[in-house]
Coordinates of C-alpha atoms and ligand atoms in Angstrom, one line a residue:
M1 CA 62.6 -50.6 17.1
K2 CA 61.2 -49.9 20.2
F3 CA 58.1 -49.1 18.4
L4 CA 58.2 -52.9 16.2
K5 CA 58.0 -54.4 20.4
K6 CA 55.1 -52.3 21.1
L7 CA 53.7 -53.7 17.1
A8 CA 53.9 -57.0 18.1
D9 CA 53.4 -56.8 21.7
F10 CA 49.7 -55.0 20.7
L11 CA 49.2 -58.0 18.2
K12 CA 49.9 -61.1 19.5
F13 CA 47.5 -59.5 22.3
H14 CA 44.9 -59.8 19.5
Q15 CA 46.6 -63.4 19.0
V16 CA 47.1 -62.6 15.2
R17 CA 50.3 -65.1 14.0
V18 CA 49.6 -65.8 9.9
T19 CA 52.7 -67.1 8.0
I20 CA 52.9 -64.8 4.3
A21 CA 55.1 -65.6 2.0
S22 CA 58.0 -64.5 1.1
P23 CA 57.9 -61.1 -0.5
Q24 CA 57.7 -60.8 -4.3
K25 CA 61.0 -59.9 -6.1
K26 CA 58.8 -58.3 -9.4
S27 CA 60.9 -55.6 -11.4
I28 CA 57.8 -52.9 -11.2
M29 CA 60.1 -51.9 -14.9
K30 CA 56.4 -51.6 -16.9
K31 CA 54.2 -49.6 -18.2
L32 CA 51.9 -47.1 -17.4
L33 CA 48.1 -47.2 -19.2
L34 CA 46.6 -44.4 -19.8
H35 CA 43.2 -43.8 -20.8
D36 CA 43.2 -41.9 -24.3
T37 CA 40.4 -39.1 -24.1
L38 CA 40.2 -39.2 -28.5
S39 CA 41.0 -43.0 -29.4
R40 CA 38.4 -43.8 -26.0
K41 CA 41.1 -47.1 -25.0
R42 CA 43.8 -47.5 -22.7
L43 CA 47.1 -46.4 -24.6
E44 CA 50.7 -47.6 -23.3
I45 CA 52.7 -44.6 -22.6
V46 CA 55.8 -44.3 -24.2
P47 CA 57.9 -41.6 -25.1
E48 CA 57.9 -41.1 -28.9
D49 CA 61.3 -40.6 -29.5
G50 CA 62.1 -43.3 -27.0
N51 CA 64.5 -40.9 -25.6
K52 CA 61.9 -38.4 -23.1
F53 CA 57.7 -38.3 -22.4
R54 CA 56.7 -34.8 -23.8
F55 CA 53.9 -33.4 -22.2
Y56 CA 51.3 -30.8 -22.4
C57 CA 48.9 -29.4 -19.7
C58 CA 46.8 -26.0 -19.9
G59 CA 48.1 -24.3 -17.3
P60 CA 45.7 -22.1 -14.6
T61 CA 44.4 -19.0 -16.3
V62 CA 46.4 -16.4 -13.8
Y63 CA 43.2 -13.9 -12.1
G64 CA 42.2 -15.0 -8.3
P65 CA 43.3 -17.6 -6.6
A66 CA 43.6 -21.6 -8.5
H67 CA 40.2 -23.0 -6.1
I68 CA 40.7 -26.6 -5.2
G69 CA 39.0 -27.9 -8.6
N70 CA 41.6 -26.2 -10.3
F71 CA 44.0 -27.9 -8.4
R72 CA 42.2 -32.2 -8.0
A73 CA 43.2 -31.4 -12.5
F74 CA 47.0 -30.7 -11.7
L75 CA 47.1 -33.6 -8.9
A76 CA 45.9 -35.8 -11.5
Q77 CA 49.0 -34.1 -13.8
D78 CA 51.6 -34.6 -11.9
F79 CA 50.2 -38.2 -10.5
F80 CA 51.0 -39.1 -14.3
R81 CA 54.5 -37.3 -13.9
R82 CA 55.3 -39.0 -10.9
V83 CA 54.1 -42.8 -12.0
I84 CA 55.7 -42.8 -15.2
E85 CA 58.8 -41.4 -13.6
L86 CA 59.6 -44.0 -11.6
S87 CA 58.2 -46.7 -14.0
G88 CA 62.3 -45.5 -15.2
L89 CA 61.2 -42.9 -17.5
K90 CA 62.1 -39.6 -18.1
T91 CA 59.7 -37.0 -18.9
L92 CA 59.6 -33.5 -20.2
H93 CA 56.7 -31.7 -18.7
V94 CA 55.4 -28.1 -20.8
R95 CA 52.4 -26.2 -18.3
N96 CA 51.0 -23.1 -19.4
I97 CA 50.7 -19.1 -17.6
T98 CA 46.6 -18.0 -18.9
D99 CA 48.0 -14.6 -18.7
V100 CA 46.1 -13.0 -21.7
D101 CA 42.6 -13.6 -21.8
D102 CA 38.6 -12.0 -21.2
K103 CA 39.1 -12.8 -17.4
T104 CA 42.4 -11.8 -17.3
I105 CA 41.6 -8.4 -18.2
R106 CA 38.4 -7.7 -17.2
E107 CA 39.4 -8.8 -13.4
S108 CA 42.0 -7.2 -14.1
I109 CA 41.0 -3.8 -14.8
K110 CA 38.1 -3.8 -12.6
S111 CA 40.8 -4.1 -9.4
G112 CA 42.9 -0.8 -11.7
V113 CA 46.2 -2.1 -11.5
A114 CA 47.9 -3.1 -14.7
L115 CA 47.6 -6.3 -16.3
K116 CA 51.0 -8.2 -16.0
D117 CA 51.6 -6.9 -12.7
F118 CA 48.1 -8.5 -11.9
T119 CA 48.8 -11.6 -13.2
D120 CA 52.1 -12.1 -11.4
G121 CA 51.1 -11.3 -8.4
W122 CA 47.9 -15.3 -9.3
T123 CA 50.6 -16.5 -10.3
D124 CA 52.8 -16.4 -7.5
Q125 CA 49.6 -17.2 -5.4
F126 CA 49.4 -20.2 -7.5
H127 CA 53.6 -21.5 -7.1
E128 CA 52.8 -21.3 -3.4
D129 CA 49.9 -23.1 -3.2
A130 CA 51.5 -25.8 -6.0
K131 CA 54.5 -25.9 -4.0
K132 CA 52.5 -27.0 -0.3
L133 CA 50.8 -29.2 -1.9
N134 CA 54.3 -30.9 -3.7
I135 CA 53.3 -30.4 -7.6
L136 CA 56.4 -31.1 -9.2
E137 CA 57.6 -27.7 -11.2
P138 CA 57.5 -28.2 -14.8
H139 CA 60.6 -28.7 -16.8
I140 CA 59.2 -25.5 -18.8
E141 CA 56.6 -22.6 -17.4
P142 CA 55.2 -20.4 -20.5
S143 CA 53.1 -18.0 -20.8
A144 CA 50.4 -16.2 -23.7
V145 CA 52.1 -12.7 -23.0
D146 CA 55.6 -14.2 -23.4
H147 CA 54.5 -15.7 -26.9
I148 CA 52.4 -12.6 -28.7
P149 CA 55.4 -13.6 -32.1
E150 CA 54.5 -17.4 -31.9
Q151 CA 51.4 -17.0 -32.2
I152 CA 51.1 -14.4 -34.6
E153 CA 53.5 -16.4 -36.9
L154 CA 50.9 -19.6 -36.0
I155 CA 48.1 -17.4 -37.1
Q156 CA 49.1 -16.3 -40.6
K157 CA 50.3 -19.7 -41.2
L158 CA 46.5 -20.9 -40.9
I159 CA 46.4 -18.0 -43.2
D160 CA 48.6 -18.4 -45.9
K161 CA 46.6 -21.9 -45.4
G162 CA 43.3 -20.8 -46.5
N163 CA 42.5 -22.7 -43.0
A164 CA 41.4 -18.7 -41.3
Y165 CA 40.1 -15.3 -42.4
I166 CA 40.6 -11.7 -41.7
S167 CA 36.6 -10.2 -40.7
E168 CA 36.5 -6.2 -41.0
D169 CA 37.0 -5.8 -38.1
G170 CA 41.3 -7.0 -37.8
S171 CA 39.9 -10.2 -36.3
V172 CA 41.3 -13.2 -37.3
Y173 CA 38.9 -16.7 -37.6
F174 CA 39.4 -19.9 -37.9
S175 CA 37.8 -21.8 -40.5
V176 CA 35.7 -24.9 -39.2
S177 CA 34.5 -25.8 -42.3
S178 CA 38.5 -26.0 -43.8
Y179 CA 38.8 -29.0 -40.8
P180 CA 37.2 -31.5 -42.3
K181 CA 38.5 -33.4 -39.8
Y182 CA 36.9 -30.3 -36.2
G183 CA 35.4 -31.8 -33.8
K184 CA 36.5 -35.4 -33.9
L185 CA 37.6 -35.0 -30.0
T186 CA 34.5 -34.6 -28.0
R187 CA 32.6 -36.8 -31.3
I188 CA 30.4 -34.1 -32.0
D189 CA 27.8 -34.8 -35.0
Q190 CA 28.6 -34.1 -39.0
R191 CA 25.0 -32.0 -39.4
D192 CA 25.1 -30.4 -36.1
L193 CA 28.8 -28.7 -37.7
K194 CA 27.3 -28.2 -40.7
A195 CA 24.9 -26.4 -39.4
G196 CA 26.8 -24.0 -37.3
A197 CA 29.5 -23.6 -39.1
G198 CA 30.6 -20.6 -41.1
E199 CA 27.2 -19.1 -39.8
K200 CA 28.7 -17.0 -37.1
A201 CA 32.2 -16.6 -36.3
N202 CA 32.5 -16.8 -32.2
D203 CA 34.4 -13.5 -30.1
A204 CA 34.2 -15.2 -26.6
D205 CA 37.2 -18.3 -25.2
E206 CA 34.8 -20.4 -24.2
Y207 CA 31.5 -20.9 -25.2
E208 CA 29.2 -24.5 -25.5
K209 CA 29.5 -27.5 -27.8
D210 CA 25.6 -25.5 -29.3
N211 CA 26.8 -23.2 -30.5
V212 CA 30.4 -24.6 -32.7
S213 CA 31.0 -21.6 -35.0
D214 CA 34.4 -20.6 -36.7
F215 CA 36.2 -18.7 -33.8
V216 CA 38.6 -16.3 -33.4
L217 CA 42.0 -15.9 -33.4
W218 CA 43.3 -13.5 -33.0
K219 CA 40.7 -10.5 -31.9
A220 CA 41.3 -6.9 -32.5
K221 CA 41.5 -4.5 -29.9
K222 CA 37.7 -2.8 -28.2
I223 CA 37.7 0.1 -26.1
D224 CA 36.7 -2.8 -23.2
D225 CA 40.3 -4.6 -23.7
G226 CA 42.0 -1.3 -23.0
D227 CA 45.6 -0.3 -23.1
N228 CA 46.2 -4.5 -23.6
Y229 CA 46.8 -4.8 -27.0
W230 CA 49.8 -6.1 -29.6
E231 CA 50.3 -4.8 -33.0
S232 CA 49.9 -7.7 -35.7
P233 CA 49.7 -8.0 -39.5
W234 CA 45.8 -7.4 -38.8
G235 CA 46.4 -4.7 -36.0
D236 CA 46.2 -3.7 -32.5
G237 CA 44.2 -6.9 -31.3
R238 CA 45.2 -10.2 -28.8
P239 CA 45.3 -13.3 -29.6
G240 CA 42.1 -15.6 -28.3
W241 CA 42.9 -18.5 -25.7
H242 CA 42.7 -21.0 -27.6
I243 CA 45.6 -20.3 -30.0
E244 CA 48.4 -19.5 -27.0
C245 CA 48.4 -23.4 -26.3
S246 CA 49.0 -24.7 -29.8
A247 CA 51.9 -22.5 -30.1
M248 CA 53.6 -23.1 -27.4
A249 CA 52.8 -26.8 -27.3
M250 CA 55.0 -26.8 -30.3
K251 CA 57.7 -24.5 -29.8
Y252 CA 58.8 -26.7 -27.0
L253 CA 57.6 -30.5 -27.0
G254 CA 56.9 -30.6 -31.6
Q255 CA 54.4 -30.6 -33.6
T256 CA 53.5 -33.9 -32.1
L257 CA 53.2 -34.9 -28.6
D258 CA 53.2 -37.8 -26.9
L259 CA 50.3 -36.2 -24.8
H260 CA 48.4 -33.2 -23.8
A261 CA 46.0 -33.0 -20.7
G262 CA 43.3 -31.4 -18.6
G263 CA 40.1 -31.1 -16.9
V264 CA 36.8 -32.5 -19.2
D265 CA 35.6 -29.3 -19.6
L266 CA 38.9 -28.2 -22.1
C267 CA 37.8 -30.7 -24.2
F268 CA 35.5 -28.2 -26.0
P269 CA 36.0 -26.2 -27.2
H270 CA 39.9 -25.4 -26.1
H271 CA 41.2 -29.3 -27.6
E272 CA 38.9 -29.1 -29.5
N273 CA 39.9 -25.9 -31.8
E274 CA 43.3 -27.0 -30.4
I275 CA 43.3 -29.5 -32.4
A276 CA 41.9 -28.4 -35.8
Q277 CA 44.8 -25.0 -35.5
S278 CA 47.8 -27.4 -34.6
E279 CA 46.8 -29.6 -37.1
A280 CA 45.3 -27.5 -40.1
C281 CA 48.8 -26.3 -39.6
T282 CA 51.0 -28.6 -39.8
G283 CA 49.3 -31.7 -41.4
K284 CA 50.2 -33.8 -38.5
T285 CA 48.8 -35.5 -35.5
F286 CA 49.0 -32.8 -32.8
S287 CA 48.7 -34.9 -29.9
Q288 CA 49.6 -38.3 -29.6
H289 CA 47.1 -38.7 -26.8
W290 CA 44.7 -37.1 -24.5
F291 CA 43.6 -37.0 -20.9
H292 CA 41.4 -35.9 -19.1
N293 CA 40.6 -36.1 -15.0
E294 CA 37.6 -35.0 -14.4
H295 CA 35.4 -32.6 -11.7
L296 CA 35.7 -32.1 -8.0
M297 CA 31.8 -31.5 -7.4
V298 CA 30.3 -29.7 -4.7
E299 CA 26.7 -30.5 -4.0
G300 CA 26.7 -32.1 -7.5
N301 CA 27.7 -29.0 -8.9
K302 CA 31.8 -28.3 -10.1
M303 CA 33.6 -26.4 -8.5
S304 CA 34.0 -23.3 -10.1
K305 CA 34.9 -19.6 -9.9
S306 CA 31.6 -18.4 -11.5
L307 CA 29.4 -20.2 -9.8
G308 CA 31.2 -19.5 -6.3
N309 CA 31.1 -22.8 -4.9
L310 CA 35.0 -23.0 -4.6
H311 CA 37.2 -23.4 -2.0
T312 CA 41.2 -22.7 -2.1
L313 CA 44.0 -24.2 -0.3
A314 CA 44.3 -21.6 2.1
D315 CA 39.9 -21.8 3.3
I316 CA 41.4 -25.7 4.0
I317 CA 44.2 -24.8 5.6
K318 CA 42.7 -22.7 7.6
K319 CA 40.1 -25.1 9.3
G320 CA 42.8 -27.4 10.0
Y321 CA 44.2 -29.0 7.6
N322 CA 47.4 -29.8 5.7
P323 CA 47.8 -30.2 2.3
D324 CA 48.7 -33.1 2.4
E325 CA 45.7 -34.6 3.6
L326 CA 44.0 -33.0 0.7
R327 CA 46.4 -33.5 -2.0
Y328 CA 45.3 -38.3 -0.3
A329 CA 41.6 -36.6 -0.7
L330 CA 41.7 -34.9 -4.9
L331 CA 44.2 -38.5 -5.7
A332 CA 42.6 -40.7 -4.2
G333 CA 39.3 -41.5 -6.2
S334 CA 39.6 -42.5 -10.0
Y335 CA 40.8 -39.5 -11.6
R336 CA 38.6 -40.1 -15.2
T337 CA 35.2 -40.2 -11.6
K338 CA 33.6 -36.9 -10.9
L339 CA 34.3 -35.9 -6.7
N340 CA 32.4 -34.6 -3.8
F341 CA 34.4 -32.8 -2.2
S342 CA 33.7 -32.9 1.8
F343 CA 35.2 -32.7 5.0
D344 CA 34.1 -36.9 6.4
R345 CA 37.4 -37.3 2.7
M346 CA 40.1 -35.1 4.3
N347 CA 39.4 -36.7 7.7
E348 CA 39.6 -40.0 6.1
A349 CA 43.4 -38.4 4.3
R350 CA 44.4 -37.9 8.0
I351 CA 43.2 -41.4 9.0
N352 CA 44.8 -43.5 6.3
L353 CA 48.4 -40.9 6.1
K354 CA 48.6 -41.7 9.5
K355 CA 48.5 -45.6 9.2
V356 CA 51.0 -45.1 6.0
S357 CA 53.4 -43.0 8.5
N358 CA 53.3 -45.8 11.0
A359 CA 54.2 -48.3 8.8
A360 CA 56.9 -46.6 7.0
H361 CA 58.8 -45.7 11.0
A362 CA 58.7 -49.8 11.0
L363 CA 60.2 -50.0 7.9
G364 CA 63.0 -47.3 8.7
G365 CA 61.8 -44.4 6.6
I366 CA 60.8 -43.3 3.0
D367 CA 63.3 -43.1 -0.3
S368 CA 63.8 -40.3 -1.7
Y369 CA 62.4 -39.8 -5.1
E370 CA 65.0 -38.5 -7.0
D371 CA 67.1 -41.7 -5.4
L372 CA 64.0 -44.2 -6.9
C373 CA 63.6 -42.5 -9.3
A374 CA 67.7 -42.9 -10.2
I375 CA 67.7 -46.6 -9.4
A376 CA 64.3 -47.2 -11.7
E377 CA 66.1 -45.5 -14.7
S378 CA 68.6 -48.0 -14.9
D379 CA 67.4 -50.8 -13.1
S380 CA 64.6 -52.4 -11.6
I381 CA 63.2 -51.4 -8.1
E382 CA 61.6 -54.8 -6.3
M383 CA 57.9 -53.7 -4.4
G384 CA 57.8 -56.4 -2.0
L385 CA 54.7 -56.2 0.1
F386 CA 53.4 -53.9 -2.8
E387 CA 53.5 -55.0 -5.5
S388 CA 49.1 -55.4 -6.3
S389 CA 49.2 -51.6 -5.3
W390 CA 51.7 -50.7 -8.0
T391 CA 50.0 -52.8 -10.7
A392 CA 47.0 -51.6 -9.4
L393 CA 48.6 -47.8 -10.7
L394 CA 49.6 -49.0 -14.0
E395 CA 46.1 -49.5 -15.2
D396 CA 45.3 -46.3 -15.7
L397 CA 46.2 -44.6 -12.8
N398 CA 43.5 -46.8 -10.3
A399 CA 44.1 -44.9 -7.0
S400 CA 41.0 -46.1 -5.0
A401 CA 42.1 -50.5 -5.6
A402 CA 45.9 -49.6 -5.0
L403 CA 44.6 -48.2 -2.0
G404 CA 43.1 -50.5 -1.4
E405 CA 45.4 -52.8 -2.4
L406 CA 47.8 -50.2 0.1
F407 CA 46.7 -51.1 3.1
G408 CA 45.9 -54.4 2.8
S409 CA 49.4 -55.1 2.1
I410 CA 50.3 -52.2 5.7
K411 CA 48.3 -55.6 7.5
K412 CA 50.7 -58.0 5.9
L413 CA 53.5 -56.4 6.5
E414 CA 52.6 -55.4 10.1
K415 CA 51.5 -59.2 11.1
R416 CA 54.9 -60.7 9.5
L417 CA 56.7 -57.7 11.4
V418 CA 54.9 -59.0 14.8
N419 CA 56.1 -62.6 13.6
D420 CA 59.6 -61.6 13.6
D421 CA 59.5 -63.2 10.0
L422 CA 60.7 -60.4 8.0
S423 CA 64.7 -61.2 7.1
E424 CA 67.1 -57.3 6.5
S425 CA 66.9 -57.4 2.7
D426 CA 62.9 -58.0 2.4
K427 CA 62.4 -55.0 5.0
K428 CA 64.7 -53.4 2.7
I429 CA 63.1 -54.2 0.1
C430 CA 59.3 -53.5 1.3
R431 CA 60.7 -49.7 1.7
Q432 CA 61.5 -49.9 -1.1
G433 CA 58.0 -51.1 -3.0
L434 CA 56.6 -48.5 0.4
S435 CA 58.6 -45.8 -0.8
V436 CA 57.3 -45.9 -4.6
I437 CA 53.9 -45.9 -3.2
V438 CA 53.9 -43.2 -1.3
N439 CA 55.9 -40.6 -4.0
A440 CA 54.0 -42.0 -6.3
F441 CA 50.7 -40.6 -4.6
G442 CA 53.2 -37.9 -3.4
W443 CA 52.4 -37.2 0.5
T444 CA 55.1 -36.4 2.5
L445 CA 54.0 -38.1 5.7
P446 CA 52.8 -37.5 9.2
E447 CA 54.3 -37.9 12.0
P448 CA 54.1 -41.7 13.6
D449 CA 51.3 -42.2 15.9
S450 CA 53.3 -43.6 19.2
L451 CA 51.9 -46.9 19.1
K452 CA 51.8 -46.2 23.2
E453 CA 47.6 -44.8 22.4
S454 CA 46.9 -47.7 21.1
V455 CA 48.0 -50.7 23.7
E456 CA 45.7 -48.6 26.5
I457 CA 43.0 -49.0 25.2
P458 CA 41.5 -51.5 27.3
K459 CA 41.1 -55.1 25.9
D460 CA 37.5 -55.4 26.5
V461 CA 36.7 -52.1 25.0
K462 CA 39.3 -53.5 21.7
E463 CA 37.5 -56.7 21.1
L464 CA 34.0 -54.9 21.5
A465 CA 35.6 -51.9 18.9
E466 CA 36.4 -54.6 16.8
Q467 CA 32.9 -57.2 16.5
R468 CA 31.5 -53.6 15.5
W469 CA 33.9 -53.4 12.7
Q470 CA 32.8 -56.8 11.8
A471 CA 29.3 -56.6 12.2
K472 CA 29.8 -52.9 10.5
C473 CA 31.7 -54.4 7.6
D474 CA 28.6 -57.3 7.0
N475 CA 25.6 -54.0 7.4
N476 CA 24.1 -55.8 10.3
W477 CA 24.0 -52.2 11.5
A478 CA 21.7 -52.3 14.7
E479 CA 24.2 -54.4 15.6
S480 CA 27.1 -52.4 14.7
D481 CA 24.9 -48.6 16.7
R482 CA 24.6 -51.3 19.8
L483 CA 28.6 -51.9 19.6
R484 CA 29.8 -48.3 19.3
D485 CA 26.8 -47.7 21.8
E486 CA 28.3 -49.5 24.5
V487 CA 32.6 -48.5 23.6
V488 CA 31.2 -44.9 24.0
A489 CA 29.6 -45.5 26.9
L490 CA 33.1 -46.8 28.3
G491 CA 34.4 -43.9 27.3
W492 CA 35.7 -44.6 23.7
V493 CA 34.8 -43.0 20.0
I494 CA 35.2 -45.2 17.2
K495 CA 36.0 -42.9 14.2
D496 CA 35.4 -44.5 11.2
G497 CA 38.1 -44.4 8.1
K498 CA 37.1 -46.6 4.8
Q499 CA 39.3 -49.6 4.9
S500 CA 39.5 -49.4 9.0
Y501 CA 38.8 -47.7 12.2
E502 CA 40.4 -46.2 14.9
V503 CA 39.5 -46.3 18.5
E504 CA 40.4 -42.5 21.3
P505 CA 39.3 -41.8 24.2
V506 CA 35.7 -39.3 24.6
K507 CA 37.1 -35.6 24.6
Ligands
AMP601 P1 42.1 -21.9 -15.4 O1 42.5 -21.9 -14.0 O2 40.6 -22.2 -16.0 O3 42.5 -22.2 -16.9 O4 41.2 -24.0 -15.0 C1 42.4 -24.6 -15.0 C2 42.6 -26.2 -15.0 O5 41.7 -27.1 -13.7 C3 42.4 -26.6 -16.3 O6 42.3 -28.0 -16.9 C4 40.3 -27.2 -16.0 O7 39.7 -28.1 -16.7 C5 40.6 -27.7 -14.9 N1 39.5 -27.3 -13.7 C6 38.4 -26.4 -13.6 N2 37.4 -26.7 -12.6 C7 37.7 -28.1 -12.6 C8 37.4 -28.6 -11.3 N3 35.8 -27.9 -10.7 N4 37.7 -30.7 -11.0 C9 38.6 -30.4 -11.4 N5 39.2 -29.8 -12.7 C10 38.9 -28.1 -12.6
ZN602 ZN1 45.3 -25.1 -23.3

């Protein structure tokens, strides 16, 4: 209450007085619309079985620490799951662990540690980081090594149906020409396909689009693989990378999934190959919906282990930032747009999270994710002033619009509080609405500011800072610079965010 009084004093000082209509009372039981990579359309998120929305995410390849680019993918998936659950649906979320492939084997042998011990260590590290980032645990987390029989069974079915063949060395390949719809996800030109397919079978787990070819399902044992092989009807060997996701996804989610997710780099060849082998086997659509997040970039390049330009969560924490600030920064843009990582973004995240925290504090706190999902399942949640932010999220997770709306609504809220123009029941609704947005983004909020700092800013500094912000918004750069210098001369510094600014004493 003390906080509200100070907030009121602060805003009255600026003679801010507005009248705003009553918070709207609307339901949040609307459906999320998400872009589908295959159809290039926005599709409504509805569970096929009318019960649970069943989705599969390609998980981490555990041969080193996941970098924050990988976490952009896992956060985007966490984000849509949260929005789905907060809109009243249940989900069944499967995310695998890739613990056998070219890279895990190569790196475990290099480090002289048995594959299982090696991948277990990196899996634990991944779990720790994911927890710090407040990523919801998947309901099922199967690993490739624990599902060798399921993969062998699937490969055998493909051989029996004439979609796969055994080579002389005991490897098994998928015959791309046996599946006429090959390439439908990434729209590979049929002529390219004919030229490439069948000419030279491809052994590598990863390859480029101009190398379309029969791809490996089972790799015959090689000396380089060390002890990492399993028995199969075709001799000792190990599964290729693509087959694991088809086998595990269909085991836990059935032959047709509601949605399949991964980073955009997985479209080809991984997801294209998953579609081909799954649909050739079942004759059914493998996934109703394909969700792909764009890349996190560093200076124009994709952040990746192979380019060596990566940051891990540990690096970010060492630089003095916390996982919530990273979470904010990675979710702030559209998931379908490349995002350039920078520490300016992290600073912006810090400022904005403080603002949200102050608003939450003024409303008496944030309701828990579990409580909100429980309400959403049986009833509609009223969003009050935060309806527009939620509406933006339902439109293909438009995070930038949702954040713009959120900070606009927080301003309105502050004015209503100052004018004492919010009944207890309105406040309760607004608290619920803000809680939905905070939980959709999955933030744990920092301690709120005490307003003391703000009210102690001298009047002339505040006025100059406000005039300077206006000049900046009007693209009047010369005036904006001049006013900033005046503020600095008075011993204060202006820190800009995208939507607003803060004034602090020069340290
Ligand atoms: P991996 O551990 O390499 O199997 O990748 C795990 C997930 O991270 C996959 O969904 C990738 O598509 C995704 N990914 C890899 N690099 C990036 C990046 N720079 N930005 C966004 N997602 C990425
Ligand atoms: Zn996969």
